[in-house]
Amino acid sequence: KVAVVDDSMEDRELLAGTAEETLCALGQGQTFTQLFPSGEMLLKDFQPGKYELVFLDIFLEEGALNGIGTAERLRALDSRVKLVFVTTSNDFASESYAVRADGYLLKPIQQADIRRHAAGALADG
């Protein structure tokens, strides 16, 4: 159960495809992956326990809730969900600690990093 939040459709699809491929290779069979273009859309769908892993872009469309704000709301709802930030900047790395992020990946995204976090969520789940 993976959620991917990114305003770039290309990045959403890359993250989702790699996470699904990794979990399948780890013996999970078909993986449920939901794609969201904004934090608000994820939060409308979110329920505690629905997702094991959320890949979350920090810089979302202007005027929208950013990734850090989305993560704060997610943590208030579910303390166990794994959060991995995906972004173009190190500017929010320190803020990621406040929401107990499980990872902080810089774009361009390396598939090995996605695999590592997907495998880590499975091992902890």
CSV table of N, CA, C and O in Angstrom, one decimal:
chain,number,residue,atom,x,y,z
A,1,LYS,N,0.8,-1.2,0.0
A,1,LYS,CA,0.0,0.0,0.0
A,1,LYS,C,0.9,1.2,0.0
A,1,LYS,O,1.5,1.6,1.0
A,2,VAL,N,1.0,1.9,-1.2
A,2,VAL,CA,1.9,3.0,-1.4
A,2,VAL,C,1.1,4.2,-1.9
A,2,VAL,O,0.3,4.0,-2.8
A,3,ALA,N,1.4,5.3,-1.4
A,3,ALA,CA,0.9,6.6,-1.9
A,3,ALA,C,2.0,7.4,-2.5
A,3,ALA,O,3.1,7.4,-1.9
A,4,VAL,N,1.8,8.0,-3.6
A,4,VAL,CA,2.8,8.9,-4.2
A,4,VAL,C,2.2,10.3,-4.5
A,4,VAL,O,1.2,10.4,-5.1
A,5,VAL,N,2.8,11.3,-3.9
A,5,VAL,CA,2.3,12.7,-4.0
A,5,VAL,C,3.3,13.5,-4.7
A,5,VAL,O,4.4,13.7,-4.1
A,6,ASP,N,3.0,13.9,-5.9
A,6,ASP,CA,4.0,14.8,-6.6
A,6,ASP,C,3.2,15.5,-7.7
A,6,ASP,O,2.3,14.9,-8.3
A,7,ASP,N,3.4,16.8,-7.9
A,7,ASP,CA,2.7,17.5,-8.9
A,7,ASP,C,3.2,17.3,-10.3
A,7,ASP,O,2.6,17.6,-11.3
A,8,SER,N,4.3,16.6,-10.4
A,8,SER,CA,4.9,16.1,-11.7
A,8,SER,C,4.4,14.7,-12.0
A,8,SER,O,4.7,13.8,-11.3
A,9,MET,N,3.6,14.6,-13.1
A,9,MET,CA,3.1,13.3,-13.5
A,9,MET,C,4.2,12.3,-13.7
A,9,MET,O,4.1,11.1,-13.3
A,10,GLU,N,5.2,12.7,-14.4
A,10,GLU,CA,6.4,11.9,-14.7
A,10,GLU,C,7.0,11.3,-13.4
A,10,GLU,O,7.3,10.1,-13.3
A,11,ASP,N,7.2,12.2,-12.4
A,11,ASP,CA,7.8,11.7,-11.2
A,11,ASP,C,6.9,10.8,-10.4
A,11,ASP,O,7.3,9.8,-9.8
A,12,ARG,N,5.6,11.1,-10.4
A,12,ARG,CA,4.6,10.2,-9.8
A,12,ARG,C,4.7,8.8,-10.4
A,12,ARG,O,4.7,7.8,-9.6
A,13,GLU,N,4.7,8.7,-11.7
A,13,GLU,CA,4.7,7.4,-12.4
A,13,GLU,C,6.0,6.7,-12.1
A,13,GLU,O,6.0,5.5,-12.0
A,14,LEU,N,7.1,7.4,-12.1
A,14,LEU,CA,8.4,6.7,-11.9
A,14,LEU,C,8.4,6.1,-10.5
A,14,LEU,O,8.8,5.0,-10.3
A,15,LEU,N,8.1,6.9,-9.5
A,15,LEU,CA,8.0,6.5,-8.1
A,15,LEU,C,7.1,5.3,-8.0
A,15,LEU,O,7.5,4.3,-7.3
A,16,ALA,N,5.9,5.4,-8.5
A,16,ALA,CA,4.9,4.3,-8.3
A,16,ALA,C,5.4,3.0,-9.0
A,16,ALA,O,5.3,1.9,-8.4
A,17,GLY,N,5.9,3.2,-10.2
A,17,GLY,CA,6.3,2.0,-11.0
A,17,GLY,C,7.5,1.3,-10.3
A,17,GLY,O,7.5,0.0,-10.2
A,18,THR,N,8.4,2.0,-9.8
A,18,THR,CA,9.6,1.4,-9.1
A,18,THR,C,9.2,0.8,-7.8
A,18,THR,O,9.7,-0.3,-7.5
A,19,ALA,N,8.3,1.4,-7.0
A,19,ALA,CA,7.9,0.9,-5.8
A,19,ALA,C,7.1,-0.4,-6.0
A,19,ALA,O,7.3,-1.4,-5.3
A,20,GLU,N,6.2,-0.4,-7.0
A,20,GLU,CA,5.5,-1.6,-7.3
A,20,GLU,C,6.4,-2.8,-7.7
A,20,GLU,O,6.2,-3.9,-7.3
A,21,GLU,N,7.3,-2.5,-8.6
A,21,GLU,CA,8.3,-3.5,-9.1
A,21,GLU,C,9.1,-4.0,-7.9
A,21,GLU,O,9.3,-5.2,-7.8
A,22,THR,N,9.5,-3.2,-7.0
A,22,THR,CA,10.3,-3.6,-5.9
A,22,THR,C,9.6,-4.5,-4.9
A,22,THR,O,10.0,-5.6,-4.5
A,23,LEU,N,8.3,-4.1,-4.6
A,23,LEU,CA,7.5,-4.9,-3.7
A,23,LEU,C,7.2,-6.2,-4.3
A,23,LEU,O,7.1,-7.2,-3.6
A,24,CYS,N,6.9,-6.2,-5.6
A,24,CYS,CA,6.6,-7.5,-6.3
A,24,CYS,C,7.8,-8.4,-6.2
A,24,CYS,O,7.7,-9.6,-5.9
A,25,ALA,N,9.0,-7.9,-6.5
A,25,ALA,CA,10.2,-8.7,-6.4
A,25,ALA,C,10.5,-9.2,-5.0
A,25,ALA,O,11.1,-10.2,-4.9
A,26,LEU,N,10.0,-8.5,-4.0
A,26,LEU,CA,10.2,-9.0,-2.6
A,26,LEU,C,9.1,-9.9,-2.2
A,26,LEU,O,9.0,-10.2,-1.0
A,27,GLY,N,8.3,-10.4,-3.1
A,27,GLY,CA,7.3,-11.4,-2.8
A,27,GLY,C,5.9,-10.9,-2.4
A,27,GLY,O,5.2,-11.6,-1.8
A,28,GLN,N,5.6,-9.6,-2.6
A,28,GLN,CA,4.4,-9.0,-2.1
A,28,GLN,C,3.2,-9.2,-3.2
A,28,GLN,O,2.1,-8.8,-2.9
A,29,GLY,N,3.5,-9.7,-4.3
A,29,GLY,CA,2.5,-9.9,-5.3
A,29,GLY,C,2.1,-8.5,-5.8
A,29,GLY,O,2.9,-7.6,-5.8
A,30,GLN,N,0.9,-8.3,-6.2
A,30,GLN,CA,0.4,-7.1,-6.7
A,30,GLN,C,0.3,-6.0,-5.6
A,30,GLN,O,-0.2,-6.3,-4.5
A,31,THR,N,0.8,-4.9,-5.8
A,31,THR,CA,0.9,-3.8,-4.9
A,31,THR,C,-0.2,-2.7,-5.2
A,31,THR,O,-0.4,-2.4,-6.3
A,32,PHE,N,-0.9,-2.3,-4.2
A,32,PHE,CA,-1.8,-1.2,-4.3
A,32,PHE,C,-1.1,0.2,-4.2
A,32,PHE,O,-0.5,0.5,-3.2
A,33,THR,N,-1.0,0.9,-5.3
A,33,THR,CA,-0.4,2.2,-5.3
A,33,THR,C,-1.4,3.2,-5.8
A,33,THR,O,-2.0,3.1,-6.8
A,34,GLN,N,-1.5,4.3,-5.0
A,34,GLN,CA,-2.4,5.4,-5.4
A,34,GLN,C,-1.5,6.6,-5.7
A,34,GLN,O,-0.6,7.0,-4.9
A,35,LEU,N,-1.9,7.4,-6.8
A,35,LEU,CA,-1.1,8.6,-7.1
A,35,LEU,C,-2.0,9.8,-6.9
A,35,LEU,O,-3.2,9.8,-7.2
A,36,PHE,N,-1.3,10.8,-6.3
A,36,PHE,CA,-2.0,12.1,-6.0
A,36,PHE,C,-1.1,13.3,-6.5
A,36,PHE,O,0.1,13.3,-6.3
A,37,PRO,N,-1.8,14.3,-7.1
A,37,PRO,CA,-1.1,15.4,-7.6
A,37,PRO,C,-0.9,16.5,-6.5
A,37,PRO,O,-0.2,17.5,-6.7
A,38,SER,N,-1.5,16.3,-5.3
A,38,SER,CA,-1.4,17.3,-4.3
A,38,SER,C,-1.6,16.7,-2.9
A,38,SER,O,-2.2,15.6,-2.8
A,39,GLY,N,-1.1,17.4,-1.9
A,39,GLY,CA,-1.2,16.9,-0.5
A,39,GLY,C,-2.7,16.9,-0.1
A,39,GLY,O,-3.1,16.0,0.6
A,40,GLU,N,-3.4,17.9,-0.6
A,40,GLU,CA,-4.9,18.0,-0.2
A,40,GLU,C,-5.6,16.7,-0.7
A,40,GLU,O,-6.5,16.2,0.0
A,41,MET,N,-5.3,16.3,-1.9
A,41,MET,CA,-6.0,15.1,-2.4
A,41,MET,C,-5.7,13.9,-1.7
A,41,MET,O,-6.5,13.0,-1.4
A,42,LEU,N,-4.4,13.7,-1.2
A,42,LEU,CA,-4.0,12.6,-0.4
A,42,LEU,C,-4.8,12.6,0.9
A,42,LEU,O,-5.3,11.6,1.4
A,43,LEU,N,-4.8,13.8,1.5
A,43,LEU,CA,-5.5,13.9,2.8
A,43,LEU,C,-7.0,13.6,2.8
A,43,LEU,O,-7.5,13.1,3.7
A,44,LYS,N,-7.6,13.9,1.7
A,44,LYS,CA,-9.0,13.6,1.5
A,44,LYS,C,-9.3,12.1,1.5
A,44,LYS,O,-10.3,11.6,1.9
A,45,ASP,N,-8.3,11.4,0.9
A,45,ASP,CA,-8.4,9.9,0.8
A,45,ASP,C,-7.8,9.2,2.0
A,45,ASP,O,-8.2,8.0,2.2
A,46,PHE,N,-7.0,9.8,2.8
A,46,PHE,CA,-6.2,9.1,3.8
A,46,PHE,C,-7.0,8.6,5.0
A,46,PHE,O,-7.9,9.3,5.5
A,47,GLN,N,-6.7,7.4,5.4
A,47,GLN,CA,-7.2,6.8,6.6
A,47,GLN,C,-6.0,6.1,7.3
A,47,GLN,O,-5.2,5.5,6.6
A,48,PRO,N,-5.9,6.2,8.6
A,48,PRO,CA,-4.8,5.5,9.3
A,48,PRO,C,-4.8,4.0,8.9
A,48,PRO,O,-5.8,3.3,8.8
A,49,GLY,N,-3.6,3.5,8.6
A,49,GLY,CA,-3.4,2.2,8.2
A,49,GLY,C,-3.6,1.9,6.7
A,49,GLY,O,-3.3,0.8,6.3
A,50,LYS,N,-4.2,2.8,6.0
A,50,LYS,CA,-4.5,2.6,4.5
A,50,LYS,C,-3.2,2.4,3.7
A,50,LYS,O,-3.1,1.6,2.8
A,51,TYR,N,-2.2,3.2,4.1
A,51,TYR,CA,-0.9,3.2,3.3
A,51,TYR,C,0.2,2.8,4.3
A,51,TYR,O,0.2,3.3,5.5
A,52,GLU,N,1.2,2.0,3.8
A,52,GLU,CA,2.4,1.7,4.6
A,52,GLU,C,3.5,2.7,4.3
A,52,GLU,O,4.3,2.9,5.1
A,53,LEU,N,3.5,3.2,3.1
A,53,LEU,CA,4.6,4.1,2.6
A,53,LEU,C,4.0,5.2,1.8
A,53,LEU,O,3.2,5.0,0.9
A,54,VAL,N,4.5,6.5,2.1
A,54,VAL,CA,4.1,7.6,1.3
A,54,VAL,C,5.3,8.3,0.8
A,54,VAL,O,6.2,8.8,1.6
A,55,PHE,N,5.4,8.4,-0.5
A,55,PHE,CA,6.5,9.3,-1.2
A,55,PHE,C,5.8,10.6,-1.4
A,55,PHE,O,4.8,10.7,-2.0
A,56,LEU,N,6.5,11.7,-0.9
A,56,LEU,CA,5.9,13.0,-0.8
A,56,LEU,C,6.8,14.1,-1.3
A,56,LEU,O,7.9,14.3,-0.7
A,57,ASP,N,6.5,14.7,-2.4
A,57,ASP,CA,7.2,15.8,-2.9
A,57,ASP,C,7.1,17.0,-1.9
A,57,ASP,O,6.0,17.2,-1.4
A,58,ILE,N,8.1,17.8,-1.7
A,58,ILE,CA,8.0,18.9,-0.8
A,58,ILE,C,7.4,20.1,-1.5
A,58,ILE,O,6.6,20.8,-1.0
A,59,PHE,N,8.0,20.4,-2.7
A,59,PHE,CA,7.5,21.6,-3.5
A,59,PHE,C,6.4,21.2,-4.4
A,59,PHE,O,6.6,20.5,-5.4
A,60,LEU,N,5.2,21.6,-4.0
A,60,LEU,CA,4.0,21.3,-4.8
A,60,LEU,C,3.5,22.6,-5.4
A,60,LEU,O,4.0,23.6,-5.1
A,61,GLU,N,2.5,22.5,-6.2
A,61,GLU,CA,2.0,23.7,-6.9
A,61,GLU,C,1.9,24.9,-6.0
A,61,GLU,O,1.5,24.7,-4.8
A,62,GLU,N,2.2,26.1,-6.5
A,62,GLU,CA,2.0,27.3,-5.7
A,62,GLU,C,0.6,27.5,-5.2
A,62,GLU,O,-0.3,27.2,-5.9
A,63,GLY,N,0.6,27.8,-3.9
A,63,GLY,CA,-0.7,28.0,-3.3
A,63,GLY,C,-1.3,26.7,-2.6
A,63,GLY,O,-2.2,26.8,-1.8
A,64,ALA,N,-0.7,25.6,-3.0
A,64,ALA,CA,-1.1,24.3,-2.4
A,64,ALA,C,-0.4,24.0,-1.1
A,64,ALA,O,0.7,24.6,-0.9
A,65,LEU,N,-0.9,23.1,-0.4
A,65,LEU,CA,-0.2,22.7,0.8
A,65,LEU,C,1.1,22.0,0.4
A,65,LEU,O,1.1,21.1,-0.4
A,66,ASN,N,2.2,22.4,1.0
A,66,ASN,CA,3.4,21.8,0.6
A,66,ASN,C,3.6,20.4,1.3
A,66,ASN,O,2.8,20.0,2.1
A,67,GLY,N,4.7,19.7,1.0
A,67,GLY,CA,4.9,18.4,1.5
A,67,GLY,C,5.1,18.3,3.0
A,67,GLY,O,4.7,17.4,3.7
A,68,ILE,N,5.8,19.3,3.6
A,68,ILE,CA,6.0,19.4,5.0
A,68,ILE,C,4.6,19.5,5.7
A,68,ILE,O,4.3,18.8,6.7
A,69,GLY,N,3.8,20.5,5.3
A,69,GLY,CA,2.5,20.6,5.8
A,69,GLY,C,1.6,19.4,5.7
A,69,GLY,O,0.9,19.0,6.7
A,70,THR,N,1.7,18.7,4.6
A,70,THR,CA,1.0,17.5,4.4
A,70,THR,C,1.5,16.4,5.4
A,70,THR,O,0.7,15.7,6.0
A,71,ALA,N,2.8,16.3,5.5
A,71,ALA,CA,3.4,15.3,6.4
A,71,ALA,C,2.9,15.6,7.9
A,71,ALA,O,2.7,14.6,8.6
A,72,GLU,N,2.9,16.9,8.3
A,72,GLU,CA,2.4,17.2,9.6
A,72,GLU,C,1.0,16.7,9.9
A,72,GLU,O,0.7,16.1,10.9
A,73,ARG,N,0.1,16.9,8.9
A,73,ARG,CA,-1.2,16.4,9.0
A,73,ARG,C,-1.3,14.9,9.0
A,73,ARG,O,-2.1,14.3,9.7
A,74,LEU,N,-0.5,14.2,8.2
A,74,LEU,CA,-0.5,12.8,8.1
A,74,LEU,C,0.0,12.2,9.5
A,74,LEU,O,-0.6,11.3,10.0
A,75,ARG,N,1.0,12.8,10.1
A,75,ARG,CA,1.5,12.3,11.4
A,75,ARG,C,0.4,12.5,12.5
A,75,ARG,O,0.4,11.6,13.4
A,76,ALA,N,-0.4,13.5,12.4
A,76,ALA,CA,-1.5,13.7,13.4
A,76,ALA,C,-2.5,12.6,13.2
A,76,ALA,O,-3.1,12.2,14.2
A,77,LEU,N,-2.6,12.0,12.0
A,77,LEU,CA,-3.6,11.0,11.8
A,77,LEU,C,-3.0,9.6,12.0
A,77,LEU,O,-3.7,8.6,12.3
A,78,ASP,N,-1.7,9.4,11.7
A,78,ASP,CA,-1.1,8.1,11.6
A,78,ASP,C,0.4,8.2,12.0
A,78,ASP,O,1.1,8.7,11.2
A,79,SER,N,0.7,7.7,13.1
A,79,SER,CA,2.1,7.8,13.6
A,79,SER,C,3.0,6.7,13.0
A,79,SER,O,4.2,6.8,13.0
A,80,ARG,N,2.4,5.7,12.3
A,80,ARG,CA,3.2,4.6,11.9
A,80,ARG,C,3.5,4.6,10.4
A,80,ARG,O,4.4,3.9,9.9
A,81,VAL,N,2.8,5.4,9.6
A,81,VAL,CA,3.1,5.4,8.1
A,81,VAL,C,4.5,5.9,7.9
A,81,VAL,O,5.0,6.8,8.5
A,82,LYS,N,5.1,5.2,6.9
A,82,LYS,CA,6.5,5.6,6.5
A,82,LYS,C,6.4,6.8,5.5
A,82,LYS,O,5.7,6.7,4.5
A,83,LEU,N,7.1,7.8,5.8
A,83,LEU,CA,7.1,9.0,5.0
A,83,LEU,C,8.5,9.2,4.4
A,83,LEU,O,9.5,9.2,5.1
A,84,VAL,N,8.6,9.3,3.0
A,84,VAL,CA,9.8,9.6,2.3
A,84,VAL,C,9.6,10.8,1.5
A,84,VAL,O,8.8,10.8,0.6
A,85,PHE,N,10.4,11.9,1.8
A,85,PHE,CA,10.3,13.1,1.0
A,85,PHE,C,11.1,12.9,-0.3
A,85,PHE,O,12.2,12.3,-0.3
A,86,VAL,N,10.6,13.5,-1.4
A,86,VAL,CA,11.3,13.5,-2.6
A,86,VAL,C,11.2,15.0,-3.1
A,86,VAL,O,10.2,15.6,-3.2
A,87,THR,N,12.4,15.6,-3.3
A,87,THR,CA,12.4,17.0,-3.6
A,87,THR,C,13.7,17.4,-4.4
A,87,THR,O,14.6,16.6,-4.6
A,88,THR,N,13.7,18.6,-4.8
A,88,THR,CA,14.9,19.2,-5.6
A,88,THR,C,15.8,19.9,-4.7
A,88,THR,O,16.8,20.4,-5.2
A,89,SER,N,15.6,20.0,-3.4
A,89,SER,CA,16.4,20.9,-2.6
A,89,SER,C,16.6,20.3,-1.2
A,89,SER,O,15.7,19.6,-0.7
A,90,ASN,N,17.8,20.6,-0.6
A,90,ASN,CA,18.0,20.2,0.8
A,90,ASN,C,17.4,21.1,1.8
A,90,ASN,O,17.6,20.9,3.0
A,91,ASP,N,16.8,22.2,1.3
A,91,ASP,CA,16.3,23.3,2.2
A,91,ASP,C,15.4,22.8,3.3
A,91,ASP,O,15.3,23.5,4.3
A,92,PHE,N,14.7,21.7,3.2
A,92,PHE,CA,13.8,21.3,4.2
A,92,PHE,C,14.2,20.0,4.9
A,92,PHE,O,13.4,19.4,5.6
A,93,ALA,N,15.5,19.7,4.8
A,93,ALA,CA,16.0,18.4,5.4
A,93,ALA,C,15.8,18.5,6.9
A,93,ALA,O,15.3,17.5,7.5
A,94,SER,N,16.1,19.6,7.5
A,94,SER,CA,15.9,19.7,9.0
A,94,SER,C,14.4,19.6,9.4
A,94,SER,O,14.1,19.0,10.4
A,95,GLU,N,13.5,20.2,8.6
A,95,GLU,CA,12.1,20.1,8.9
A,95,GLU,C,11.6,18.6,8.8
A,95,GLU,O,10.6,18.3,9.5
A,96,SER,N,12.3,17.8,8.0
A,96,SER,CA,11.8,16.4,7.8
A,96,SER,C,12.0,15.7,9.2
A,96,SER,O,11.2,14.7,9.4
A,97,TYR,N,12.9,16.1,10.0
A,97,TYR,CA,13.1,15.4,11.3
A,97,TYR,C,11.9,15.6,12.2
A,97,TYR,O,11.5,14.7,13.0
A,98,ALA,N,11.3,16.8,12.1
A,98,ALA,CA,10.2,17.1,13.0
A,98,ALA,C,9.0,16.2,12.8
A,98,ALA,O,8.2,16.0,13.7
A,99,VAL,N,8.8,15.7,11.5
A,99,VAL,CA,7.7,14.8,11.2
A,99,VAL,C,8.1,13.4,11.2
A,99,VAL,O,7.4,12.5,10.7
A,100,ARG,N,9.3,13.1,11.6
A,100,ARG,CA,9.9,11.8,11.7
A,100,ARG,C,9.9,11.1,10.3
A,100,ARG,O,9.4,10.0,10.2
A,101,ALA,N,10.4,11.8,9.3
A,101,ALA,CA,10.5,11.2,8.0
A,101,ALA,C,11.5,10.0,8.0
A,101,ALA,O,12.4,10.0,8.7
A,102,ASP,N,11.1,9.1,7.2
A,102,ASP,CA,12.0,7.9,7.0
A,102,ASP,C,13.0,8.0,5.9
A,102,ASP,O,13.8,7.1,5.8
A,103,GLY,N,12.9,9.1,5.2
A,103,GLY,CA,13.9,9.3,4.1
A,103,GLY,C,13.7,10.6,3.5
A,103,GLY,O,12.7,11.3,3.6
A,104,TYR,N,14.7,11.1,2.8
A,104,TYR,CA,14.8,12.4,2.1
A,104,TYR,C,15.6,12.2,0.8
A,104,TYR,O,16.8,12.0,0.9
A,105,LEU,N,14.9,12.1,-0.3
A,105,LEU,CA,15.5,11.8,-1.6
A,105,LEU,C,15.6,13.1,-2.4
A,105,LEU,O,14.6,13.8,-2.5
A,106,LEU,N,16.7,13.3,-3.1
A,106,LEU,CA,16.9,14.4,-4.0
A,106,LEU,C,16.6,14.0,-5.4
A,106,LEU,O,17.1,12.9,-5.9
A,107,LYS,N,15.9,14.8,-6.2
A,107,LYS,CA,15.7,14.6,-7.6
A,107,LYS,C,16.9,15.1,-8.3
A,107,LYS,O,17.6,16.0,-7.9
A,108,PRO,N,17.3,14.5,-9.4
A,108,PRO,CA,16.6,13.3,-10.0
A,108,PRO,C,16.7,12.1,-9.2
A,108,PRO,O,17.7,11.8,-8.5
A,109,ILE,N,15.6,11.4,-9.1
A,109,ILE,CA,15.5,10.2,-8.2
A,109,ILE,C,16.3,9.1,-8.7
A,109,ILE,O,16.3,8.7,-9.9
A,110,GLN,N,17.0,8.4,-7.8
A,110,GLN,CA,17.7,7.2,-8.1
A,110,GLN,C,16.9,6.0,-7.8
A,110,GLN,O,16.4,5.9,-6.7
A,111,GLN,N,16.7,5.1,-8.8
A,111,GLN,CA,15.9,3.9,-8.5
A,111,GLN,C,16.3,3.1,-7.3
A,111,GLN,O,15.5,2.5,-6.6
A,112,ALA,N,17.6,3.0,-7.1
A,112,ALA,CA,18.1,2.3,-6.0
A,112,ALA,C,17.6,2.8,-4.7
A,112,ALA,O,17.3,2.1,-3.7
A,113,ASP,N,17.5,4.2,-4.5
A,113,ASP,CA,16.9,4.8,-3.3
A,113,ASP,C,15.5,4.4,-3.1
A,113,ASP,O,15.0,4.1,-2.0
A,114,ILE,N,14.7,4.4,-4.2
A,114,ILE,CA,13.3,4.1,-4.1
A,114,ILE,C,13.2,2.6,-3.7
A,114,ILE,O,12.4,2.3,-2.8
A,115,ARG,N,14.0,1.8,-4.3
A,115,ARG,CA,14.0,0.3,-3.9
A,115,ARG,C,14.3,0.2,-2.4
A,115,ARG,O,13.7,-0.6,-1.7
A,116,ARG,N,15.3,0.9,-1.9
A,116,ARG,CA,15.7,0.8,-0.5
A,116,ARG,C,14.6,1.1,0.4
A,116,ARG,O,14.3,0.5,1.4
A,117,HIS,N,13.9,2.2,0.1
A,117,HIS,CA,12.8,2.7,1.0
A,117,HIS,C,11.6,1.8,0.9
A,117,HIS,O,10.9,1.5,1.9
A,118,ALA,N,11.3,1.3,-0.3
A,118,ALA,CA,10.1,0.4,-0.4
A,118,ALA,C,10.4,-0.9,0.3
A,118,ALA,O,9.6,-1.5,1.0
A,119,ALA,N,11.6,-1.4,0.2
A,119,ALA,CA,12.0,-2.7,0.9
A,119,ALA,C,12.0,-2.4,2.4
A,119,ALA,O,11.6,-3.3,3.2
A,120,GLY,N,12.4,-1.2,2.9
A,120,GLY,CA,12.4,-0.9,4.3
A,120,GLY,C,11.0,-0.8,4.9
A,120,GLY,O,10.8,-1.3,6.0
A,121,ALA,N,10.1,-0.3,4.1
A,121,ALA,CA,8.7,-0.2,4.6
A,121,ALA,C,8.1,-1.6,4.7
A,121,ALA,O,7.4,-1.9,5.7
A,122,LEU,N,8.5,-2.5,3.8
A,122,LEU,CA,8.0,-3.9,3.8
A,122,LEU,C,8.6,-4.6,5.1
A,122,LEU,O,7.9,-5.3,5.8
A,123,ALA,N,9.9,-4.4,5.3
A,123,ALA,CA,10.5,-5.1,6.4
A,123,ALA,C,9.9,-4.6,7.8
A,123,ALA,O,9.8,-5.4,8.7
A,124,ASP,N,9.6,-3.3,7.9
A,124,ASP,CA,9.0,-2.8,9.1
A,124,ASP,C,7.5,-3.1,9.2
A,124,ASP,O,7.0,-3.0,10.3
A,125,GLY,N,6.9,-3.3,8.1
A,125,GLY,CA,5.4,-3.5,8.1
A,125,GLY,C,5.1,-4.8,8.5
A,125,GLY,O,4.3,-5.3,9.1
